[in-house]
Coordinates of N, CA, C and O in Angstrom, one line a residue:
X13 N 0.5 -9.8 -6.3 CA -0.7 -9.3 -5.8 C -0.5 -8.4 -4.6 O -1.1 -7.4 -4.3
X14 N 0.4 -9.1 -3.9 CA 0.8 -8.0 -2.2 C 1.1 -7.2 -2.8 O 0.2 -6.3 -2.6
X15 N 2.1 -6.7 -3.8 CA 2.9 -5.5 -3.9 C 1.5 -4.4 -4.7 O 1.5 -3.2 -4.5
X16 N 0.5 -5.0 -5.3 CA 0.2 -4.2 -6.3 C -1.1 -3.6 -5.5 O -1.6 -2.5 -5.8
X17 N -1.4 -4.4 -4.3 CA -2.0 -4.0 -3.2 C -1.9 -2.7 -2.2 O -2.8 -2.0 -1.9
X18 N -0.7 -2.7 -1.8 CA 0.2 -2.2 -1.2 C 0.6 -0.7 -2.2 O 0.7 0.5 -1.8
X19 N 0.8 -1.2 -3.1 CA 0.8 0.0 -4.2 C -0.5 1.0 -4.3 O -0.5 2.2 -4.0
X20 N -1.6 0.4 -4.6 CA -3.2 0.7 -4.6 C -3.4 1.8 -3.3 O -3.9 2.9 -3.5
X21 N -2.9 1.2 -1.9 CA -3.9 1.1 -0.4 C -2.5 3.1 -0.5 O -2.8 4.2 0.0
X22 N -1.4 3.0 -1.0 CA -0.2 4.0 -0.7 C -0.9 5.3 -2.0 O -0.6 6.5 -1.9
X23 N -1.7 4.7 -3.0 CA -1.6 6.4 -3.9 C -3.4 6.4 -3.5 O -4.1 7.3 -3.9
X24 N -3.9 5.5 -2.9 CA -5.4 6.2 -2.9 C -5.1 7.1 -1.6 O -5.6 8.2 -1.4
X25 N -4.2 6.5 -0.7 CA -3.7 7.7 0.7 C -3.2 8.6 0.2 O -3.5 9.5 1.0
X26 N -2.5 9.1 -0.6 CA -2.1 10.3 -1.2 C -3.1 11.1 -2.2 O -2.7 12.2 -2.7
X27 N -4.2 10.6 -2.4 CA -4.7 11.4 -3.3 C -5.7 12.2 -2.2 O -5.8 12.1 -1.0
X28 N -6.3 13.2 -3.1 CA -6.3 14.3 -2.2 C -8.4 14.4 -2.0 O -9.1 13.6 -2.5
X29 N -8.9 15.2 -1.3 CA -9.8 15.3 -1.4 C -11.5 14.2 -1.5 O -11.7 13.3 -0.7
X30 N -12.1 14.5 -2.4 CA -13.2 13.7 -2.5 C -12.6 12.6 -3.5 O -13.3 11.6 -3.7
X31 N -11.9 12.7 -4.0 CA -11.3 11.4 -5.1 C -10.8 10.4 -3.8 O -10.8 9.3 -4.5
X32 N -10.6 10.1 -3.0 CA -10.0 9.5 -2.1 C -10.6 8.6 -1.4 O -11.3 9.0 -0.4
X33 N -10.6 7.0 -1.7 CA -12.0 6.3 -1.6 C -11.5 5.4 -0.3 O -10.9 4.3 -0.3
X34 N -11.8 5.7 0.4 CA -11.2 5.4 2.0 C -11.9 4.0 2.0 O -11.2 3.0 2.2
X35 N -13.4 3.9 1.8 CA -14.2 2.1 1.9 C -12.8 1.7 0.9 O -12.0 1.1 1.6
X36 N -12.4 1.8 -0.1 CA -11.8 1.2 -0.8 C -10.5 0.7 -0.5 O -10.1 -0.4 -0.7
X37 N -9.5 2.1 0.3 CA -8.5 1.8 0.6 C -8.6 0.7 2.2 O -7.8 -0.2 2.3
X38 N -9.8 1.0 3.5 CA -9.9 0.0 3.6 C -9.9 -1.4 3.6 O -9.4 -2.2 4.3
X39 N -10.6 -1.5 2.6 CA -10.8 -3.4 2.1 C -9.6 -3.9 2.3 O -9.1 -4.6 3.2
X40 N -8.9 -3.0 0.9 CA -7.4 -3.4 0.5 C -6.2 -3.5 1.6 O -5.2 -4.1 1.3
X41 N -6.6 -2.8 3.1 CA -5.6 -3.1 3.9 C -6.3 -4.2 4.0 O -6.0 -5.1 3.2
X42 N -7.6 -4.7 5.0 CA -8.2 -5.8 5.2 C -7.6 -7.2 4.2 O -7.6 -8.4 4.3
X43 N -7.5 -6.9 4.0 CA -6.8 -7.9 2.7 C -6.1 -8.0 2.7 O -5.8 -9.2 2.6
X44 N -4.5 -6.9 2.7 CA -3.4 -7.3 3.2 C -2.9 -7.6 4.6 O -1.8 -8.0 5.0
X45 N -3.6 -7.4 5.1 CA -3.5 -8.0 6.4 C -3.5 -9.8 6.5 O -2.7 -10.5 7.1
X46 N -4.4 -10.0 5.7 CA -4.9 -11.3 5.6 C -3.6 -11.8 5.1 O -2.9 -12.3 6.0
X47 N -3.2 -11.8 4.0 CA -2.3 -12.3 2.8 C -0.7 -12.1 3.4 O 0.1 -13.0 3.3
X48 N -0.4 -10.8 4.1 CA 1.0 -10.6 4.9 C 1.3 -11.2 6.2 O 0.6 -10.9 7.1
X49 N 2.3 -12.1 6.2 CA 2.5 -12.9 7.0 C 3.1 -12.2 8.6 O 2.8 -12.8 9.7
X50 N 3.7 -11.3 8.5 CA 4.7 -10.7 9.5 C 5.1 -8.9 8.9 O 4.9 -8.4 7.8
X51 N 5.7 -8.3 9.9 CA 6.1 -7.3 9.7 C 7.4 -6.8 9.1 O 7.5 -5.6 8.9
X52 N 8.3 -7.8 8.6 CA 9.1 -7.9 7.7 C 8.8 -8.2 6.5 O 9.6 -7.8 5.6
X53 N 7.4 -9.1 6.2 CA 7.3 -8.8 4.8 C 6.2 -7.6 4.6 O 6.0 -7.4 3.4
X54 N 5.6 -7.0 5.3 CA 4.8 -6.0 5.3 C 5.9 -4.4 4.7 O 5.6 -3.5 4.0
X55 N 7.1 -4.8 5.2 CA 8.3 -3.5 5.9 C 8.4 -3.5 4.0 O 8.1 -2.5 3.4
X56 N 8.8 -4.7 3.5 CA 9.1 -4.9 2.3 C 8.0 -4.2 1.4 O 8.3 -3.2 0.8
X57 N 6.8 -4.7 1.4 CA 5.9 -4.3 0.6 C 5.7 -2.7 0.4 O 5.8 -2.2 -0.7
X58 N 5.6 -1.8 1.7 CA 5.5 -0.7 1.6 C 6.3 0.0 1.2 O 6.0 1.1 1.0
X59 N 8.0 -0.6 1.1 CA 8.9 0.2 0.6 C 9.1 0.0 -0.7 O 9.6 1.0 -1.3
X60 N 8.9 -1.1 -1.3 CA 8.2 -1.2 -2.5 C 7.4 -0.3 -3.0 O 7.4 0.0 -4.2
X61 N 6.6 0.0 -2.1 CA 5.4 0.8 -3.0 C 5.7 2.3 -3.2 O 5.4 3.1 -4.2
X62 N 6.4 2.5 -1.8 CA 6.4 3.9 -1.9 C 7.6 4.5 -3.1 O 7.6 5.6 -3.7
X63 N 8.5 3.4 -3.2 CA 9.2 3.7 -4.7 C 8.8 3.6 -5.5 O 9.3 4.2 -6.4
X64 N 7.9 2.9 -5.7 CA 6.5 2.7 -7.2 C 5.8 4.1 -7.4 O 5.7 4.7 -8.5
X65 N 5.5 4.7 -6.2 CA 4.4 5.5 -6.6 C 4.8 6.8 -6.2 O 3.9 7.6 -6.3
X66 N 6.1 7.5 -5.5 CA 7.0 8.4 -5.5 C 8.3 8.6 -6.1 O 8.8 9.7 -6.2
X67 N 9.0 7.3 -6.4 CA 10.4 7.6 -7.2 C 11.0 7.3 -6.4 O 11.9 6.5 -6.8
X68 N 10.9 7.5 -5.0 CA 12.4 7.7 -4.2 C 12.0 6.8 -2.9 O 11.1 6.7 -2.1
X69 N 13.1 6.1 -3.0 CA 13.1 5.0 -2.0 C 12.6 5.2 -0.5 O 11.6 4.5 -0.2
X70 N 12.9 5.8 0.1 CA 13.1 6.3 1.5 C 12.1 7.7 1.7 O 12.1 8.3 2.8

């Protein structure tokens, strides 16, 4: 659920314009906030995501 969150809160920030549902991507940090314990598993989740939803690791 972190990862798919984390996934979610990284392509609604990339999308562009009026499609871009900011209340939404809100919540979703609000929530991971809650659920992520520290900044090492936060560090994880996002680099997770950003290879989910760009290809490329780094």
């Amino acid at each position: 659920m972190k990862k798919a969150l984390t996934i979610a809160v990284l392509a609604i920030e990339r999308q562009p314009g009026p499609f871009q549902s900011s209340s939404d991507q809100a919540d979703m940090k609000a929530l991971l906030d809650a659920l992520i314990e520290n900044d090492t598993e936060l560090a994880f989740y996002a680099r997770s995501a950003r290879i989910a939803v760009t290809g490329e690791p780094d």
